[in-house]
C-alpha positions as protocol buffer text, in pm:
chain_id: "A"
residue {
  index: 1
  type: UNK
  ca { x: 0 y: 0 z: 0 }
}
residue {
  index: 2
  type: UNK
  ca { x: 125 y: 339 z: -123 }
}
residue {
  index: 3
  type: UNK
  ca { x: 27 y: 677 z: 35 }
}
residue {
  index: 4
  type: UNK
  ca { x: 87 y: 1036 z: -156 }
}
residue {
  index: 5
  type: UNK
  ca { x: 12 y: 1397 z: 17 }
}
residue {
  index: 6
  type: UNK
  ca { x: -329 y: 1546 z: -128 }
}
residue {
  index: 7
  type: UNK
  ca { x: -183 y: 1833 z: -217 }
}
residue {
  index: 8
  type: UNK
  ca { x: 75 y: 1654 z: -443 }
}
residue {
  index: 9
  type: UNK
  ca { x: -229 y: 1471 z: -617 }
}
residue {
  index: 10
  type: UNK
  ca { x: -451 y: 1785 z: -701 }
}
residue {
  index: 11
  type: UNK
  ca { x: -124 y: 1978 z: -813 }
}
residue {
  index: 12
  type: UNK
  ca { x: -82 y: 1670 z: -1086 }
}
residue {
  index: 13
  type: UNK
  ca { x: -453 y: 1675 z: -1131 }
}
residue {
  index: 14
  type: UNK
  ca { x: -446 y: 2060 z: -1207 }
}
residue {
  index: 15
  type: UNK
  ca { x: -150 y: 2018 z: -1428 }
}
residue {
  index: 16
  type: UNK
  ca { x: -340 y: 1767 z: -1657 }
}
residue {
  index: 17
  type: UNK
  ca { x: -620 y: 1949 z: -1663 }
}
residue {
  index: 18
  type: UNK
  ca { x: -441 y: 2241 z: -1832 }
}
residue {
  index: 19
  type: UNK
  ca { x: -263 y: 2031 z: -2005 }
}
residue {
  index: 20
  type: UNK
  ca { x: -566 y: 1879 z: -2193 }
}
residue {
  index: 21
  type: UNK
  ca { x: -764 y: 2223 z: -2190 }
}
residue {
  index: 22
  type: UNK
  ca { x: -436 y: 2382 z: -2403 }
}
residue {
  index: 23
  type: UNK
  ca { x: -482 y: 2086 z: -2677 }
}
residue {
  index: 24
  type: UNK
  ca { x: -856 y: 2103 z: -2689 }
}
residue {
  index: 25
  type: UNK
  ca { x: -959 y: 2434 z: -2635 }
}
residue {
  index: 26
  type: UNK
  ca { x: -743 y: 2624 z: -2893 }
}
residue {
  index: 27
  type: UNK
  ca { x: -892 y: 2394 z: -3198 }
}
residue {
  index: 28
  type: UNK
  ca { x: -1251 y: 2508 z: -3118 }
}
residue {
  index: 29
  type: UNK
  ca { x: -1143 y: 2875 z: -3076 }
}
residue {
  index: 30
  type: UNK
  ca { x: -1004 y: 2913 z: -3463 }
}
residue {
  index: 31
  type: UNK
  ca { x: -1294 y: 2714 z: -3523 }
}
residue {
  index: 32
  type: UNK
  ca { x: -1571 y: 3011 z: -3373 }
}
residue {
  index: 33
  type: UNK
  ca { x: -1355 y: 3291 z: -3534 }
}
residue {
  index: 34
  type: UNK
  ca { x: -1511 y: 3363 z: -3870 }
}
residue {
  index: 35
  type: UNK
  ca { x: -1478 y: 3579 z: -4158 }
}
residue {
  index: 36
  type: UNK
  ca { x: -1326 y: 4021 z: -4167 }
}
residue {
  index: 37
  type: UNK
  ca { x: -1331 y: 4202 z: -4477 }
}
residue {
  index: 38
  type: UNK
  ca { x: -1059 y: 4358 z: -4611 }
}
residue {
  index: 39
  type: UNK
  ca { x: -1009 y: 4613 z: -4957 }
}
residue {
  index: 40
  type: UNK
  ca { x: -831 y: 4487 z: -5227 }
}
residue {
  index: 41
  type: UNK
  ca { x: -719 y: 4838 z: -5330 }
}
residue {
  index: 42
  type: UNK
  ca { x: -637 y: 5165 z: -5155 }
}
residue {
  index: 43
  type: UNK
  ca { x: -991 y: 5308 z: -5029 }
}
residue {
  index: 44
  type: UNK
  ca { x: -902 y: 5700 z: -4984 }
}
residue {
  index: 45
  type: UNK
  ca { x: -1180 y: 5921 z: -4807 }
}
residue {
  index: 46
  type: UNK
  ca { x: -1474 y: 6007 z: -4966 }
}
residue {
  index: 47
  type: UNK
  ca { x: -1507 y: 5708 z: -5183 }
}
residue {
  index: 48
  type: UNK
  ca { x: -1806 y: 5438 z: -5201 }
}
residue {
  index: 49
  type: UNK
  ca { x: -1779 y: 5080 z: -5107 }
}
residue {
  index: 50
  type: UNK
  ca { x: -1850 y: 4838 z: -5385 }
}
residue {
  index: 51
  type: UNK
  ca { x: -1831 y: 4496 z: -5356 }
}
residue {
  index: 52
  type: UNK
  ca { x: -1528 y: 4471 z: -5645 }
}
residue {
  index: 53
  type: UNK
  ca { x: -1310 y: 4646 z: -5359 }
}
residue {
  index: 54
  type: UNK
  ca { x: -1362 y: 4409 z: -5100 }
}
residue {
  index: 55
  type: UNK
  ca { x: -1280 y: 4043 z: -5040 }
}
residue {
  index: 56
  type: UNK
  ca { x: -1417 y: 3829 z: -4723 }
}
residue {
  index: 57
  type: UNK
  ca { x: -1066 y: 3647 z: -4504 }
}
residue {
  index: 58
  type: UNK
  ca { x: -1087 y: 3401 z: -4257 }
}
residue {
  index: 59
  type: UNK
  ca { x: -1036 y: 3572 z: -3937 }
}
residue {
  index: 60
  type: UNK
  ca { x: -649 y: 3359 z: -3790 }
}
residue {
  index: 61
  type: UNK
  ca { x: -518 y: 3594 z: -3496 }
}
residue {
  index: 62
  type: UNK
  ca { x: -713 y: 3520 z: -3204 }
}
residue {
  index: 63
  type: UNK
  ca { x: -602 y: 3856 z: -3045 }
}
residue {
  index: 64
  type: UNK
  ca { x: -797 y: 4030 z: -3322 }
}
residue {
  index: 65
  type: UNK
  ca { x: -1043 y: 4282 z: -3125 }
}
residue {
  index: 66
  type: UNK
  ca { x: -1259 y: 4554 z: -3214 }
}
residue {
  index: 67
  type: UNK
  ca { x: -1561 y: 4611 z: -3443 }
}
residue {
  index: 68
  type: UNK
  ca { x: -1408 y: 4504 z: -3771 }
}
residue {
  index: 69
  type: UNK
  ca { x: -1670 y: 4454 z: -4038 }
}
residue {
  index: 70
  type: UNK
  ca { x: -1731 y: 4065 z: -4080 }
}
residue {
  index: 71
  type: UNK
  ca { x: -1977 y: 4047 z: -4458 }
}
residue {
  index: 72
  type: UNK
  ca { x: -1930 y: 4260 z: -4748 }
}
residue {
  index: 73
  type: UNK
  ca { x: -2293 y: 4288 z: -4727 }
}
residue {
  index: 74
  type: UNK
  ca { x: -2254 y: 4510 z: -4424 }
}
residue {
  index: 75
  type: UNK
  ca { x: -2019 y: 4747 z: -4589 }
}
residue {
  index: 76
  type: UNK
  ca { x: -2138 y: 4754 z: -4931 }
}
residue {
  index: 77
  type: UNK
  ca { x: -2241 y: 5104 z: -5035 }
}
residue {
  index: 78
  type: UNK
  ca { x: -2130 y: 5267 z: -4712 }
}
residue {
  index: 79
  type: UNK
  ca { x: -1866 y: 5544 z: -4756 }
}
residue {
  index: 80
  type: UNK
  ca { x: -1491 y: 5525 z: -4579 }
}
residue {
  index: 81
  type: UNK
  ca { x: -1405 y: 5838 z: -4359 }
}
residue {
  index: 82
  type: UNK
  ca { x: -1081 y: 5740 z: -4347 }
}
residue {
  index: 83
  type: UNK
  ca { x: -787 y: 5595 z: -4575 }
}
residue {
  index: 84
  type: UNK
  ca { x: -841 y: 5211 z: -4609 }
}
residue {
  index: 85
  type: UNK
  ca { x: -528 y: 4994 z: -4699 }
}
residue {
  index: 86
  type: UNK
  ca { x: -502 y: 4634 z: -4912 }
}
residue {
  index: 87
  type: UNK
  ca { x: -508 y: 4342 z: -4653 }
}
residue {
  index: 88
  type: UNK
  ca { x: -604 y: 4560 z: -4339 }
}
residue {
  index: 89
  type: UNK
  ca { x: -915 y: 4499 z: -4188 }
}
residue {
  index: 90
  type: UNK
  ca { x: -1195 y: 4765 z: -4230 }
}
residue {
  index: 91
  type: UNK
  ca { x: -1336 y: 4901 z: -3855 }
}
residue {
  index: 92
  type: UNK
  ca { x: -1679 y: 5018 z: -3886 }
}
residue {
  index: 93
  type: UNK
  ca { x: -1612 y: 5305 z: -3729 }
}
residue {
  index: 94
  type: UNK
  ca { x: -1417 y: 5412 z: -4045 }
}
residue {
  index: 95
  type: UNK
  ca { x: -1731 y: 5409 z: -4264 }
}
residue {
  index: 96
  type: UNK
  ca { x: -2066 y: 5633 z: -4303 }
}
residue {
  index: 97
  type: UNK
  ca { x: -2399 y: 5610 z: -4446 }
}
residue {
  index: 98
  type: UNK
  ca { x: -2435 y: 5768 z: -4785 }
}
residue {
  index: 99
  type: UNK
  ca { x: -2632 y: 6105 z: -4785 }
}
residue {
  index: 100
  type: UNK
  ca { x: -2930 y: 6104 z: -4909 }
}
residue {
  index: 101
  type: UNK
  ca { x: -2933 y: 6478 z: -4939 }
}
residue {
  index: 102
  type: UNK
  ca { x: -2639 y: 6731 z: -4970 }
}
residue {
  index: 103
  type: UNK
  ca { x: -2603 y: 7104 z: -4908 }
}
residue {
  index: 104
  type: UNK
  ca { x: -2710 y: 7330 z: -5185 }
}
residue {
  index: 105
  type: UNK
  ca { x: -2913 y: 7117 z: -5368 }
}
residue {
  index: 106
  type: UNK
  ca { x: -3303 y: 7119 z: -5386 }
}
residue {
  index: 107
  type: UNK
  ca { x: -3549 y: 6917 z: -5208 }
}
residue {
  index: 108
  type: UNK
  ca { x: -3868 y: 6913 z: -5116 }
}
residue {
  index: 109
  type: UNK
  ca { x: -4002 y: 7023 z: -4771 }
}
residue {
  index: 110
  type: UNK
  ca { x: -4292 y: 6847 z: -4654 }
}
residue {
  index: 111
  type: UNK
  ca { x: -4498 y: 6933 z: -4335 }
}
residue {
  index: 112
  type: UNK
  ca { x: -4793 y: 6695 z: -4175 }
}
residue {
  index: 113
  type: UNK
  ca { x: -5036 y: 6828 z: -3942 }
}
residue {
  index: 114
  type: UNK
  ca { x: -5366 y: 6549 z: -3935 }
}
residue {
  index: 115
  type: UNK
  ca { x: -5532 y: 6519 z: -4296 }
}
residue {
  index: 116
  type: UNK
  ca { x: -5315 y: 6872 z: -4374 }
}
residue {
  index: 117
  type: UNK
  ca { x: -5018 y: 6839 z: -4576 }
}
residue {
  index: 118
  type: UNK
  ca { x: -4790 y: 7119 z: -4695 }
}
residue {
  index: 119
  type: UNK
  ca { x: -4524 y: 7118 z: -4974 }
}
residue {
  index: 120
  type: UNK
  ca { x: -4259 y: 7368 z: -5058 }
}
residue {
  index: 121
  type: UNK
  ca { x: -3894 y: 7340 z: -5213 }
}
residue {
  index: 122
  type: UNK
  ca { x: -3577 y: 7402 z: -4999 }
}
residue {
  index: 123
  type: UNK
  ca { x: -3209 y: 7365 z: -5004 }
}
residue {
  index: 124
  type: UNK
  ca { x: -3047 y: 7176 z: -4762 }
}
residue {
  index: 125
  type: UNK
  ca { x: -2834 y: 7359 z: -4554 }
}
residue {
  index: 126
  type: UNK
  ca { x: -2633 y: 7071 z: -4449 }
}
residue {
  index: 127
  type: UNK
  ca { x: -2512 y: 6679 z: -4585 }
}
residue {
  index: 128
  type: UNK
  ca { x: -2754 y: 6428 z: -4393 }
}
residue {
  index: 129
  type: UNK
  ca { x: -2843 y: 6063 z: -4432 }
}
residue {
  index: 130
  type: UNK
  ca { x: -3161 y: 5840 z: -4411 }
}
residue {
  index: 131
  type: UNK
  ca { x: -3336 y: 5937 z: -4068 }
}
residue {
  index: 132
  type: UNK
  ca { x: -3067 y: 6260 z: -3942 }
}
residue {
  index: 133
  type: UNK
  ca { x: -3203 y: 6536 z: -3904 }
}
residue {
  index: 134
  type: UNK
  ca { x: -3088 y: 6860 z: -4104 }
}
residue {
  index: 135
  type: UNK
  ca { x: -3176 y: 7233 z: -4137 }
}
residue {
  index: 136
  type: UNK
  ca { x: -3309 y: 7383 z: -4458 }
}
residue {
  index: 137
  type: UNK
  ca { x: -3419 y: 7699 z: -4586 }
}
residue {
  index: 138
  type: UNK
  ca { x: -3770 y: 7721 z: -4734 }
}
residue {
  index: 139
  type: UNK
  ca { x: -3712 y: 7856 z: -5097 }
}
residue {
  index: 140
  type: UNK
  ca { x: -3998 y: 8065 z: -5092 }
}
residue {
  index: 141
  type: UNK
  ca { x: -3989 y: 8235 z: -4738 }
}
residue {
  index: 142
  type: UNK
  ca { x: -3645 y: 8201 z: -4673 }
}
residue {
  index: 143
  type: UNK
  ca { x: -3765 y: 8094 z: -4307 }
}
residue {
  index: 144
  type: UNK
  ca { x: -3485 y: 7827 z: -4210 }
}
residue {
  index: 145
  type: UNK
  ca { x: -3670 y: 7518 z: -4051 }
}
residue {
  index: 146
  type: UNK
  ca { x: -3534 y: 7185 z: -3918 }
}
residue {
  index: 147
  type: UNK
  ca { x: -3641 y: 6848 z: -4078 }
}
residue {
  index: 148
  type: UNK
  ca { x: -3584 y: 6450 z: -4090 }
}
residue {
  index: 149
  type: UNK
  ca { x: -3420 y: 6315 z: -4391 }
}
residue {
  index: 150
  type: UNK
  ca { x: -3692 y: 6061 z: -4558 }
}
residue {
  index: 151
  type: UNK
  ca { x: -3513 y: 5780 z: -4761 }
}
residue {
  index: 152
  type: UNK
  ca { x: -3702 y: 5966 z: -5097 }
}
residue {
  index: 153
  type: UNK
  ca { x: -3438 y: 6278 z: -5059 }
}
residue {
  index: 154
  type: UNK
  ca { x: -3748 y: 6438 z: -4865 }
}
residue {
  index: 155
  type: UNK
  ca { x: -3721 y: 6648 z: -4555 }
}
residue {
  index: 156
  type: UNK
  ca { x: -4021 y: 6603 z: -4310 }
}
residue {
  index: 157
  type: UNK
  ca { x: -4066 y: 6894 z: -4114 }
}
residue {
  index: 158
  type: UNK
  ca { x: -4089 y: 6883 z: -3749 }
}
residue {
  index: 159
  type: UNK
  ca { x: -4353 y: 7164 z: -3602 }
}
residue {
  index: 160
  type: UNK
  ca { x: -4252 y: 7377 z: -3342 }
}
C-alpha cells in the first residue's frame, strides 16, 4: 500500500487538466472565429464601397479585437471616412452612411399636421443621411426650418 500527500495529487490533477484544456480548447477557438473584410485596393476618403473592392478572409489571430466589419454585405455602399489599406481589416467606425441629401441642392419640404399636408422646395443647408435630421431653408420664405431626412431625398418637417 502506497500513500501520496493530497496536495501533491490535485497539483498533478491541475496540471493535466491544463494540459488537456491547451490541446482542446485552442482547436474550437479558430474554429468560432469567422470571416473580416478587407479592400483589395487603396480606399481613400470620400469614396463608395463596392463589392469589387472588397474580399471576405478568414479571421487567424485570435487577439484580433474591435468592431471590424465581418460580410461585405454590411459594408457595401457605405462610404470610408478614413484611408483604407489592401489586406487591413476595415473598422466600422471608419465608414458612413451615404447622404441622401447634400447642401445646396433642392429638395422638397414636406410638413404633416392630421389630414393637412404642406409642400414647398428648400435647399439643404447641411449633408444628412436616411433618418438625421438637417436644417433647410424654405425657398420661398427664406424661413430656415429643421427636418428628418426621408429615404425619398425628402425632408419632413418637425412643427414647433
Amino acid at each position: 500500500m502506497m500513500f501520496c500527500r493530497a496536495g501533491h495529487i490535485s497539483g498533478w490533477v491541475a496540471a493535466a487538466t491544463i494540459a488537456v484544456a491547451g490541446i482542446i480548447l485552442p482547436a474550437s477557438a479558430d474554429a468560432g472565429m469567422g470571416y473580416a473584410v478587407v479592400p483589395t485596393t487603396i480606399i481613400y476618403p470620400g469614396d463608395t464601397l463596392s463589392a469589387s473592392q472588397l474580399q471576405e478572409v478568414e479571421v487567424t489571430n485570435p487577439n484580433l479585437a474591435g468592431d471590424y466589419a465581418k460580410s461585405v454585405s454590411q459594408v457595401e455602399g457605405m462610404v470610408s471616412k478614413r484611408t483604407l489599406l489592401p489586406g487591413r481589416t476595415i473598422s466600422v467606425s471608419a465608414l458612413r452612411e451615404a447622404y441622401t441629401v447634400t447642401r445646396g441642392s433642392s429638395i422638397r419640404l414636406v410638413f404633416s399636421l392630421g389630414a393637412m399636408t404642406i409642400s414647398a422646395a428648400g435647399t439643404p443647408l447641411e449633408d444628412g443621411a436616411t433618418g438625421q435630421v438637417v436644417r433647410a431653408r424654405n425657398m420661398d420664405s427664406g424661413v430656415i426650418v429643421s427636418g428628418t431626412v426621408l429615404a425619398d431625398g425628402t425632408v419632413h418637417v418637425r412643427a414647433k
